[in-house]
Amino acid sequence: MMASVCCAQSLRQEADNAGLLIGTAVRPSQLSEAAYASTLAHEFNMVEPEDAMKWWVLRPDATTFDFRQGDEVVRFAQSHQMKIRGHCLVWGRYNPDWLTQGHFTTQQLSQLLHEHITRVMKHFAGQVFAWDVVNEALDENGNVRDSLWYNQPGIGLSENGTAYIEQVFRWAHKADPRALLFYNEAEGEGLNRKSDAIYAMVKDFKHRGVPIHGVGLQMHVPNLDANVPEIAANIARLTALGLRVHITELDVSLPVDSSGRLFPDDLTRQAEVYRGIVWACLNSPGCTAIQTWGFTDKYSWIGSHSRGARGQALPFDRAYQPKPAYRAVLEELLAGRLPAH
Ligand code: 9MR
């Protein structure tokens, strides 16, 4: 008989039982809000700073490291026995102006990036157990994106495909040999040209001994249409390489009308998308974490990003009440992992 949702205590407890990390992105400024903090600590066993460990927060200028916001997240997590995922050391977007407009040479950029990775990882060593080392480096065709770090002007490995990515994984491993190192990507969750390119890259890295331990599948679902069999197949091929998969940024945004109202049945359809994704992860032993990109509709990047056209993407509503999506996740966690076959 299926276990009943009535008696489950929290996502966290059921995830612990299922041997899964259940995490969410957090913003330190919200940790002082009682409902935010208590829901977070009760429901999740892992956190990831949504922005607090990015260049634009950590690096006010070329010589300063400001760890205050990151440390705040670490303190909260430690006082509630939660794991901490770090995000992200290398990303071609959202870098501070002093960096993007500094006219640095490749050699200077290489030094800056090496120093950044080393200082940040050493600062959080023993606290952050896994890092998104590189975020969103590939385009929709699977080509390496033009970026500051690759070829504009890059760190000295431009036109060498994934060589700059390999280089930063090597630096990261040296900085904190105990940290799990992830490549994190958007829109490569199912089977497509981008996910094929991710697969080819990490397979090559594994075969040549480049230190990489996992792939983060972001899983921002914009159209209530996640292809669960494809996602499961992609997770299966990645984990077959001996890599972990983390679902890193799950949210399922819904269209809202001009008065902010949802269309009928969309909360139920949203719940089924959440259910399918949790099922796909639980069905694969190498998929060890599921993380949502925020947890309450009160705070989510979707609203401003879509200029109000979409929203309500997360498992808790604006008043921290669980939505059908929450119940679907809980039910799947209660069902647990499928027996290995
Ligand atoms: O949700 C994040 C938002 O608060 C930031 O302004 C933005 C830029 O740093 O990044 C958002 O998070 C992104 C994540 O870091 C990488 N994947 C896509 C996420 C949504 O844009």
mmCIF file of C-alpha atoms and ligand atoms in Angstrom:
data_model
loop_
_atom_site.group_PDB
_atom_site.id
_atom_site.type_symbol
_atom_site.label_atom_id
_atom_site.label_comp_id
_atom_site.label_asym_id
_atom_site.label_seq_id
_atom_site.Cartn_x
_atom_site.Cartn_y
_atom_site.Cartn_z
ATOM 1 C CA MET A 1 0.000 0.000 0.000
ATOM 2 C CA MET A 2 1.225 3.489 -0.731
ATOM 3 C CA ALA A 3 2.273 5.406 2.336
ATOM 4 C CA SER A 4 -0.111 8.197 3.113
ATOM 5 C CA VAL A 5 0.830 11.862 2.954
ATOM 6 C CA CYS A 6 -1.142 12.511 6.104
ATOM 7 C CA CYS A 7 1.638 11.255 8.338
ATOM 8 C CA ALA A 8 4.691 12.573 6.645
ATOM 9 C CA GLN A 9 6.443 15.286 8.555
ATOM 10 C CA SER A 10 8.470 17.091 5.943
ATOM 11 C CA LEU A 11 10.268 16.840 2.636
ATOM 12 C CA ARG A 12 13.451 16.818 4.653
ATOM 13 C CA GLN A 13 12.545 13.833 6.743
ATOM 14 C CA GLU A 14 11.324 11.821 3.774
ATOM 15 C CA ALA A 15 14.381 12.779 1.718
ATOM 16 C CA ASP A 16 16.588 11.636 4.601
ATOM 17 C CA ASN A 17 14.711 8.334 4.582
ATOM 18 C CA ALA A 18 15.100 8.003 0.826
ATOM 19 C CA GLY A 19 18.819 8.819 1.031
ATOM 20 C CA LEU A 20 18.448 11.975 -1.027
ATOM 21 C CA LEU A 21 19.524 15.567 -0.583
ATOM 22 C CA ILE A 22 16.636 17.987 -0.897
ATOM 23 C CA GLY A 23 17.827 21.529 -1.232
ATOM 24 C CA THR A 24 16.844 25.017 -2.220
ATOM 25 C CA ALA A 25 18.419 28.293 -3.272
ATOM 26 C CA VAL A 26 18.446 30.913 -0.535
ATOM 27 C CA ARG A 27 18.987 34.637 -0.159
ATOM 28 C CA PRO A 28 20.695 35.697 3.084
ATOM 29 C CA SER A 29 18.591 38.858 3.398
ATOM 30 C CA GLN A 30 15.525 36.657 3.904
ATOM 31 C CA LEU A 31 16.968 34.453 6.643
ATOM 32 C CA SER A 32 15.796 36.892 9.300
ATOM 33 C CA GLU A 33 12.149 36.383 8.269
ATOM 34 C CA ALA A 34 10.734 33.850 10.734
ATOM 35 C CA ALA A 35 8.437 31.983 8.317
ATOM 36 C CA TYR A 36 11.177 31.834 5.694
ATOM 37 C CA ALA A 37 13.761 30.485 8.131
ATOM 38 C CA SER A 38 11.492 27.955 9.812
ATOM 39 C CA THR A 39 10.121 26.553 6.539
ATOM 40 C CA LEU A 40 13.634 26.319 5.150
ATOM 41 C CA ALA A 41 15.060 24.485 8.140
ATOM 42 C CA HIS A 42 12.076 22.176 8.487
ATOM 43 C CA GLU A 43 11.722 21.147 4.851
ATOM 44 C CA PHE A 44 15.250 21.003 3.427
ATOM 45 C CA ASN A 45 18.532 19.302 4.274
ATOM 46 C CA MET A 46 20.629 21.376 1.867
ATOM 47 C CA VAL A 47 20.974 25.007 0.798
ATOM 48 C CA GLU A 48 22.704 26.831 -2.002
ATOM 49 C CA PRO A 49 23.174 30.585 -2.021
ATOM 50 C CA GLU A 50 21.179 31.920 -4.985
ATOM 51 C CA ASP A 51 23.659 34.768 -5.485
ATOM 52 C CA ALA A 52 25.826 35.122 -2.359
ATOM 53 C CA MET A 53 28.809 33.169 -3.702
ATOM 54 C CA LYS A 54 28.856 34.761 -7.166
ATOM 55 C CA TRP A 55 31.533 37.136 -8.410
ATOM 56 C CA TRP A 56 29.219 40.149 -8.284
ATOM 57 C CA VAL A 57 28.661 39.624 -4.557
ATOM 58 C CA LEU A 58 32.064 38.288 -3.482
ATOM 59 C CA ARG A 59 34.233 40.653 -5.495
ATOM 60 C CA PRO A 60 33.595 44.387 -5.086
ATOM 61 C CA ASP A 61 36.935 45.010 -6.781
ATOM 62 C CA ALA A 62 40.024 43.237 -8.063
ATOM 63 C CA THR A 63 41.711 42.930 -4.698
ATOM 64 C CA THR A 64 38.839 42.447 -2.243
ATOM 65 C CA PHE A 65 36.949 39.320 -1.215
ATOM 66 C CA ASP A 66 33.726 39.970 0.691
ATOM 67 C CA PHE A 67 32.554 36.712 2.216
ATOM 68 C CA ARG A 68 29.918 38.172 4.560
ATOM 69 C CA GLN A 69 26.792 37.035 2.689
ATOM 70 C CA GLY A 70 28.209 33.613 1.939
ATOM 71 C CA ASP A 71 29.232 33.178 5.564
ATOM 72 C CA GLU A 72 25.699 34.047 6.646
ATOM 73 C CA VAL A 73 24.298 31.207 4.561
ATOM 74 C CA VAL A 74 26.939 28.854 5.942
ATOM 75 C CA ARG A 75 26.097 29.825 9.542
ATOM 76 C CA PHE A 76 22.397 29.208 8.987
ATOM 77 C CA ALA A 77 23.036 25.863 7.314
ATOM 78 C CA GLN A 78 25.428 24.676 9.981
ATOM 79 C CA SER A 79 23.135 25.629 12.818
ATOM 80 C CA HIS A 80 20.390 23.539 11.170
ATOM 81 C CA GLN A 81 22.560 20.595 10.093
ATOM 82 C CA MET A 82 22.116 21.312 6.392
ATOM 83 C CA LYS A 83 24.595 20.652 3.597
ATOM 84 C CA ILE A 84 25.842 23.554 1.496
ATOM 85 C CA ARG A 85 26.251 23.575 -2.295
ATOM 86 C CA GLY A 86 28.398 26.376 -3.694
ATOM 87 C CA HIS A 87 27.393 28.314 -6.837
ATOM 88 C CA CYS A 88 29.234 29.338 -8.986
ATOM 89 C CA LEU A 89 32.924 29.943 -9.609
ATOM 90 C CA VAL A 90 33.008 30.503 -13.361
ATOM 91 C CA TRP A 91 30.172 32.011 -15.404
ATOM 92 C CA GLY A 92 30.353 34.184 -18.478
ATOM 93 C CA ARG A 93 27.412 36.319 -17.314
ATOM 94 C CA TYR A 94 26.657 38.591 -14.375
ATOM 95 C CA ASN A 95 30.242 39.433 -13.635
ATOM 96 C CA PRO A 96 31.104 42.774 -11.992
ATOM 97 C CA ASP A 97 31.787 45.756 -14.275
ATOM 98 C CA TRP A 98 35.330 46.215 -13.015
ATOM 99 C CA LEU A 99 36.018 42.705 -14.368
ATOM 100 C CA THR A 100 34.137 42.805 -17.678
ATOM 101 C CA GLN A 101 35.205 46.350 -18.534
ATOM 102 C CA GLY A 102 38.698 46.185 -17.094
ATOM 103 C CA HIS A 103 40.466 45.431 -20.408
ATOM 104 C CA PHE A 104 42.496 42.687 -18.762
ATOM 105 C CA THR A 105 44.931 40.617 -20.810
ATOM 106 C CA THR A 106 44.504 36.843 -21.034
ATOM 107 C CA GLN A 107 47.339 36.443 -18.602
ATOM 108 C CA GLN A 108 45.773 38.818 -16.084
ATOM 109 C CA LEU A 109 42.378 37.114 -16.464
ATOM 110 C CA SER A 110 43.945 33.729 -15.959
ATOM 111 C CA GLN A 111 45.595 34.957 -12.763
ATOM 112 C CA LEU A 112 42.403 36.608 -11.528
ATOM 113 C CA LEU A 113 40.347 33.470 -12.116
ATOM 114 C CA HIS A 114 42.914 31.132 -10.622
ATOM 115 C CA GLU A 115 43.175 33.339 -7.548
ATOM 116 C CA HIS A 116 39.383 33.636 -7.268
ATOM 117 C CA ILE A 117 38.819 29.899 -7.399
ATOM 118 C CA THR A 118 41.616 29.237 -4.939
ATOM 119 C CA ARG A 119 40.671 31.887 -2.375
ATOM 120 C CA VAL A 120 36.945 31.211 -2.484
ATOM 121 C CA MET A 121 37.240 27.436 -2.290
ATOM 122 C CA LYS A 122 39.790 27.571 0.493
ATOM 123 C CA HIS A 123 37.596 29.991 2.431
ATOM 124 C CA PHE A 124 34.612 27.626 2.238
ATOM 125 C CA ALA A 125 36.578 24.360 2.429
ATOM 126 C CA GLY A 126 34.950 21.905 4.832
ATOM 127 C CA GLN A 127 31.714 23.908 4.627
ATOM 128 C CA VAL A 128 30.734 23.719 0.975
ATOM 129 C CA PHE A 129 30.727 20.043 0.013
ATOM 130 C CA ALA A 130 30.021 20.518 -3.705
ATOM 131 C CA TRP A 131 30.607 23.374 -6.123
ATOM 132 C CA ASP A 132 29.159 24.385 -9.435
ATOM 133 C CA VAL A 133 32.608 25.087 -10.821
ATOM 134 C CA VAL A 134 31.435 26.159 -14.270
ATOM 135 C CA ASN A 135 27.942 27.390 -15.080
ATOM 136 C CA GLU A 136 26.260 27.592 -18.487
ATOM 137 C CA ALA A 137 29.331 27.469 -20.724
ATOM 138 C CA LEU A 138 27.593 25.876 -23.731
ATOM 139 C CA ASP A 139 25.044 27.307 -26.168
ATOM 140 C CA GLU A 140 21.905 25.583 -27.461
ATOM 141 C CA ASN A 141 23.863 23.931 -30.282
ATOM 142 C CA GLY A 142 26.390 22.533 -27.857
ATOM 143 C CA ASN A 143 29.155 24.946 -28.821
ATOM 144 C CA VAL A 144 31.304 26.642 -26.208
ATOM 145 C CA ARG A 145 29.775 30.077 -25.634
ATOM 146 C CA ASP A 146 31.750 33.211 -26.357
ATOM 147 C CA SER A 147 32.675 34.695 -22.992
ATOM 148 C CA LEU A 148 35.145 36.630 -20.948
ATOM 149 C CA TRP A 149 36.708 33.394 -19.760
ATOM 150 C CA TYR A 150 36.732 31.536 -23.079
ATOM 151 C CA ASN A 151 37.669 33.942 -25.853
ATOM 152 C CA GLN A 152 36.805 37.543 -24.932
ATOM 153 C CA PRO A 153 39.746 37.536 -24.458
ATOM 154 C CA GLY A 154 39.745 34.332 -22.361
ATOM 155 C CA ILE A 155 42.319 32.854 -20.023
ATOM 156 C CA GLY A 156 44.673 31.809 -22.802
ATOM 157 C CA LEU A 157 42.811 28.775 -24.136
ATOM 158 C CA SER A 158 40.452 30.359 -26.651
ATOM 159 C CA GLU A 159 39.568 28.338 -29.752
ATOM 160 C CA ASN A 160 40.501 25.220 -27.779
ATOM 161 C CA GLY A 161 36.936 24.112 -27.142
ATOM 162 C CA THR A 162 36.462 22.870 -23.621
ATOM 163 C CA ALA A 163 40.128 23.279 -22.609
ATOM 164 C CA TYR A 164 39.426 26.349 -20.461
ATOM 165 C CA ILE A 165 36.701 24.406 -18.621
ATOM 166 C CA GLU A 166 39.152 21.582 -17.992
ATOM 167 C CA GLN A 167 41.699 24.076 -16.684
ATOM 168 C CA VAL A 168 39.338 25.524 -14.108
ATOM 169 C CA PHE A 169 38.270 22.090 -12.882
ATOM 170 C CA ARG A 170 41.957 21.322 -12.319
ATOM 171 C CA TRP A 171 42.435 24.554 -10.375
ATOM 172 C CA ALA A 172 39.295 23.830 -8.330
ATOM 173 C CA HIS A 173 40.450 20.351 -7.394
ATOM 174 C CA LYS A 174 43.785 21.686 -6.255
ATOM 175 C CA ALA A 175 42.106 24.392 -4.157
ATOM 176 C CA ASP A 176 39.863 21.951 -2.272
ATOM 177 C CA PRO A 177 40.595 18.315 -3.072
ATOM 178 C CA ARG A 178 37.655 17.136 -0.957
ATOM 179 C CA ALA A 179 34.971 19.167 -2.723
ATOM 180 C CA LEU A 180 32.735 17.550 -5.321
ATOM 181 C CA LEU A 181 33.037 19.438 -8.584
ATOM 182 C CA PHE A 182 30.055 19.943 -10.895
ATOM 183 C CA TYR A 183 29.413 21.281 -14.349
ATOM 184 C CA ASN A 184 26.025 23.058 -14.147
ATOM 185 C CA GLU A 185 23.897 23.746 -17.209
ATOM 186 C CA ALA A 186 20.464 24.967 -18.345
ATOM 187 C CA GLU A 187 18.289 23.462 -21.052
ATOM 188 C CA GLY A 188 20.318 20.289 -21.293
ATOM 189 C CA GLU A 189 18.006 18.195 -19.136
ATOM 190 C CA GLY A 190 16.420 16.051 -21.794
ATOM 191 C CA LEU A 191 17.984 14.736 -24.996
ATOM 192 C CA ASN A 192 19.111 17.484 -27.346
ATOM 193 C CA ARG A 193 22.208 18.964 -28.924
ATOM 194 C CA LYS A 194 23.229 20.694 -25.728
ATOM 195 C CA SER A 195 22.854 17.643 -23.511
ATOM 196 C CA ASP A 196 24.749 15.590 -26.112
ATOM 197 C CA ALA A 197 27.588 18.114 -25.921
ATOM 198 C CA ILE A 198 27.581 18.058 -22.114
ATOM 199 C CA TYR A 199 27.698 14.286 -22.216
ATOM 200 C CA ALA A 200 30.577 14.260 -24.714
ATOM 201 C CA MET A 201 32.533 16.790 -22.660
ATOM 202 C CA VAL A 202 32.172 15.061 -19.300
ATOM 203 C CA LYS A 203 32.840 11.654 -20.846
ATOM 204 C CA ASP A 204 36.071 12.998 -22.291
ATOM 205 C CA PHE A 205 36.946 14.569 -18.916
ATOM 206 C CA LYS A 206 36.281 11.324 -17.053
ATOM 207 C CA HIS A 207 38.327 9.271 -19.510
ATOM 208 C CA ARG A 208 41.291 11.625 -19.244
ATOM 209 C CA GLY A 209 41.159 11.924 -15.466
ATOM 210 C CA VAL A 210 40.040 15.554 -15.311
ATOM 211 C CA PRO A 211 38.658 16.010 -11.784
ATOM 212 C CA ILE A 212 34.893 16.236 -12.229
ATOM 213 C CA HIS A 213 32.326 14.510 -10.047
ATOM 214 C CA GLY A 214 28.971 15.513 -11.345
ATOM 215 C CA VAL A 215 26.616 17.340 -13.638
ATOM 216 C CA GLY A 216 24.014 19.795 -12.417
ATOM 217 C CA LEU A 217 20.812 19.791 -14.432
ATOM 218 C CA GLN A 218 19.152 23.118 -13.682
ATOM 219 C CA MET A 219 15.571 22.156 -14.616
ATOM 220 C CA HIS A 220 13.852 25.511 -15.004
ATOM 221 C CA VAL A 221 10.630 24.284 -16.635
ATOM 222 C CA PRO A 222 8.865 27.161 -18.408
ATOM 223 C CA ASN A 223 6.011 25.472 -20.266
ATOM 224 C CA LEU A 224 4.560 22.766 -18.008
ATOM 225 C CA ASP A 225 6.093 20.304 -20.373
ATOM 226 C CA ALA A 226 9.006 18.293 -19.064
ATOM 227 C CA ASN A 227 9.849 15.189 -21.060
ATOM 228 C CA VAL A 228 10.360 12.819 -18.139
ATOM 229 C CA PRO A 229 11.496 9.758 -20.156
ATOM 230 C CA GLU A 230 14.152 11.893 -21.868
ATOM 231 C CA ILE A 231 15.277 13.396 -18.568
ATOM 232 C CA ALA A 232 15.528 9.900 -17.089
ATOM 233 C CA ALA A 233 17.539 8.718 -20.107
ATOM 234 C CA ASN A 234 19.898 11.672 -19.830
ATOM 235 C CA ILE A 235 20.406 11.085 -16.096
ATOM 236 C CA ALA A 236 21.038 7.405 -16.829
ATOM 237 C CA ARG A 237 23.753 8.060 -19.419
ATOM 238 C CA LEU A 238 25.500 10.627 -17.206
ATOM 239 C CA THR A 239 25.461 8.445 -14.101
ATOM 240 C CA ALA A 240 26.673 5.485 -16.174
ATOM 241 C CA LEU A 241 29.936 7.435 -16.557
ATOM 242 C CA GLY A 242 30.368 7.270 -12.795
ATOM 243 C CA LEU A 243 29.222 10.854 -12.330
ATOM 244 C CA ARG A 244 26.630 12.120 -9.903
ATOM 245 C CA VAL A 245 23.674 14.115 -11.108
ATOM 246 C CA HIS A 246 22.138 16.886 -9.045
ATOM 247 C CA ILE A 247 18.920 18.579 -10.094
ATOM 248 C CA THR A 248 20.076 22.065 -9.179
ATOM 249 C CA GLU A 249 17.512 24.771 -9.977
ATOM 250 C CA LEU A 250 14.105 23.159 -10.281
ATOM 251 C CA ASP A 251 11.124 25.426 -10.752
ATOM 252 C CA VAL A 252 8.003 25.148 -12.893
ATOM 253 C CA SER A 253 6.708 28.577 -13.815
ATOM 254 C CA LEU A 254 3.071 29.149 -14.711
ATOM 255 C CA PRO A 255 1.526 31.738 -17.000
ATOM 256 C CA VAL A 256 -0.395 34.360 -15.047
ATOM 257 C CA ASP A 257 -2.972 36.770 -16.472
ATOM 258 C CA SER A 258 -2.800 40.540 -16.152
ATOM 259 C CA SER A 259 -4.400 40.400 -12.694
ATOM 260 C CA GLY A 260 -1.876 37.843 -11.552
ATOM 261 C CA ARG A 261 -4.330 34.927 -11.689
ATOM 262 C CA LEU A 262 -3.496 31.414 -12.797
ATOM 263 C CA PHE A 263 -5.276 29.420 -15.461
ATOM 264 C CA PRO A 264 -7.522 26.566 -14.225
ATOM 265 C CA ASP A 265 -5.806 23.274 -13.435
ATOM 266 C CA ASP A 266 -2.315 24.700 -13.778
ATOM 267 C CA LEU A 267 -1.411 23.994 -10.150
ATOM 268 C CA THR A 268 -2.340 20.349 -10.686
ATOM 269 C CA ARG A 269 -0.390 20.193 -13.943
ATOM 270 C CA GLN A 270 2.543 21.822 -12.189
ATOM 271 C CA ALA A 271 2.395 19.192 -9.453
ATOM 272 C CA GLU A 272 2.618 16.439 -12.066
ATOM 273 C CA VAL A 273 5.736 18.020 -13.575
ATOM 274 C CA TYR A 274 7.366 18.144 -10.144
ATOM 275 C CA ARG A 275 6.313 14.551 -9.550
ATOM 276 C CA GLY A 276 7.843 13.334 -12.810
ATOM 277 C CA ILE A 277 11.157 15.030 -12.172
ATOM 278 C CA VAL A 278 11.463 13.737 -8.622
ATOM 279 C CA TRP A 279 10.574 10.276 -9.926
ATOM 280 C CA ALA A 280 13.269 10.499 -12.617
ATOM 281 C CA CYS A 281 15.900 11.360 -10.019
ATOM 282 C CA LEU A 282 14.812 8.760 -7.477
ATOM 283 C CA ASN A 283 14.782 6.161 -10.231
ATOM 284 C CA SER A 284 18.519 6.610 -10.794
ATOM 285 C CA PRO A 285 20.876 5.774 -7.907
ATOM 286 C CA GLY A 286 23.461 8.288 -9.144
ATOM 287 C CA CYS A 287 20.992 11.160 -8.880
ATOM 288 C CA THR A 288 21.695 12.235 -5.337
ATOM 289 C CA ALA A 289 20.157 15.684 -4.909
ATOM 290 C CA ILE A 290 17.108 17.647 -5.910
ATOM 291 C CA GLN A 291 17.144 21.346 -5.354
ATOM 292 C CA THR A 292 14.500 23.968 -6.076
ATOM 293 C CA TRP A 293 15.376 27.528 -7.084
ATOM 294 C CA GLY A 294 13.853 29.134 -4.030
ATOM 295 C CA PHE A 295 10.920 27.554 -2.221
ATOM 296 C CA THR A 296 8.248 30.212 -1.736
ATOM 297 C CA ASP A 297 6.419 32.072 -4.496
ATOM 298 C CA LYS A 298 7.039 35.164 -2.399
ATOM 299 C CA TYR A 299 10.641 35.191 -3.601
ATOM 300 C CA SER A 300 11.504 33.885 -7.031
ATOM 301 C CA TRP A 301 13.527 35.187 -9.955
ATOM 302 C CA ILE A 302 10.699 34.256 -12.360
ATOM 303 C CA GLY A 303 8.439 37.254 -11.738
ATOM 304 C CA SER A 304 10.932 39.980 -12.572
ATOM 305 C CA HIS A 305 12.598 37.894 -15.271
ATOM 306 C CA SER A 306 9.287 37.435 -17.122
ATOM 307 C CA ARG A 307 8.030 40.970 -16.322
ATOM 308 C CA GLY A 308 5.109 39.488 -14.452
ATOM 309 C CA ALA A 309 3.923 37.186 -17.253
ATOM 310 C CA ARG A 310 4.833 34.032 -15.363
ATOM 311 C CA GLY A 311 5.109 33.064 -11.735
ATOM 312 C CA GLN A 312 4.097 30.778 -8.882
ATOM 313 C CA ALA A 313 6.834 28.348 -9.840
ATOM 314 C CA LEU A 314 7.703 26.936 -6.425
ATOM 315 C CA PRO A 315 6.280 24.347 -3.982
ATOM 316 C CA PHE A 316 5.114 26.865 -1.344
ATOM 317 C CA ASP A 317 2.789 29.794 -1.986
ATOM 318 C CA ARG A 318 3.472 33.362 -0.900
ATOM 319 C CA ALA A 319 2.125 32.619 2.596
ATOM 320 C CA TYR A 320 4.389 29.539 2.938
ATOM 321 C CA GLN A 321 1.466 27.167 2.494
ATOM 322 C CA PRO A 322 2.291 23.947 0.645
ATOM 323 C CA LYS A 323 0.892 23.726 -2.890
ATOM 324 C CA PRO A 324 -0.100 20.596 -4.843
ATOM 325 C CA ALA A 325 3.498 20.531 -6.114
ATOM 326 C CA TYR A 326 4.712 20.118 -2.547
ATOM 327 C CA ARG A 327 2.387 17.158 -1.998
ATOM 328 C CA ALA A 328 3.513 15.547 -5.232
ATOM 329 C CA VAL A 329 7.176 15.813 -4.209
ATOM 330 C CA LEU A 330 6.366 14.459 -0.772
ATOM 331 C CA GLU A 331 4.451 11.503 -2.201
ATOM 332 C CA GLU A 332 7.326 10.594 -4.492
ATOM 333 C CA LEU A 333 9.805 10.825 -1.612
ATOM 334 C CA LEU A 334 7.543 8.611 0.465
ATOM 335 C CA ALA A 335 7.505 6.059 -2.324
ATOM 336 C CA GLY A 336 11.312 6.169 -2.144
ATOM 337 C CA ARG A 337 13.863 4.855 -4.556
ATOM 338 C CA LEU A 338 12.930 1.975 -6.819
ATOM 339 C CA PRO A 339 14.722 -1.256 -6.003
ATOM 340 C CA ALA A 340 17.863 -1.653 -8.132
ATOM 341 C CA HIS A 341 17.493 -3.987 -11.082
HETATM 342 O O1 9MR B 1 18.023 33.753 -9.418
HETATM 343 C C1 9MR B 1 19.247 34.422 -9.660
HETATM 344 C C2 9MR B 1 19.002 35.929 -9.652
HETATM 345 O O2 9MR B 1 18.661 36.358 -8.346
HETATM 346 C C3 9MR B 1 20.254 36.675 -10.119
HETATM 347 O O3 9MR B 1 19.945 38.045 -10.295
HETATM 348 C C4 9MR B 1 20.790 36.092 -11.421
HETATM 349 C C5 9MR B 1 22.133 36.708 -11.791
HETATM 350 O O4 9MR B 1 23.132 36.419 -10.850
HETATM 351 O O5 9MR B 1 20.986 34.688 -11.289
HETATM 352 C C6 9MR B 1 19.805 33.982 -10.987
HETATM 353 O O6 9MR B 1 20.125 32.596 -10.874
HETATM 354 C C7 9MR B 1 20.538 31.935 -12.055
HETATM 355 C C8 9MR B 1 21.587 30.920 -11.653
HETATM 356 O O7 9MR B 1 22.637 31.548 -10.979
HETATM 357 C C9 9MR B 1 22.114 30.167 -12.870
HETATM 358 N N1 9MR B 1 21.032 29.592 -13.630
HETATM 359 C C10 9MR B 1 19.933 30.475 -13.980
HETATM 360 C C11 9MR B 1 19.398 31.154 -12.717
HETATM 361 C C12 9MR B 1 18.185 32.032 -13.041
HETATM 362 O O8 9MR B 1 18.550 33.064 -13.892
#
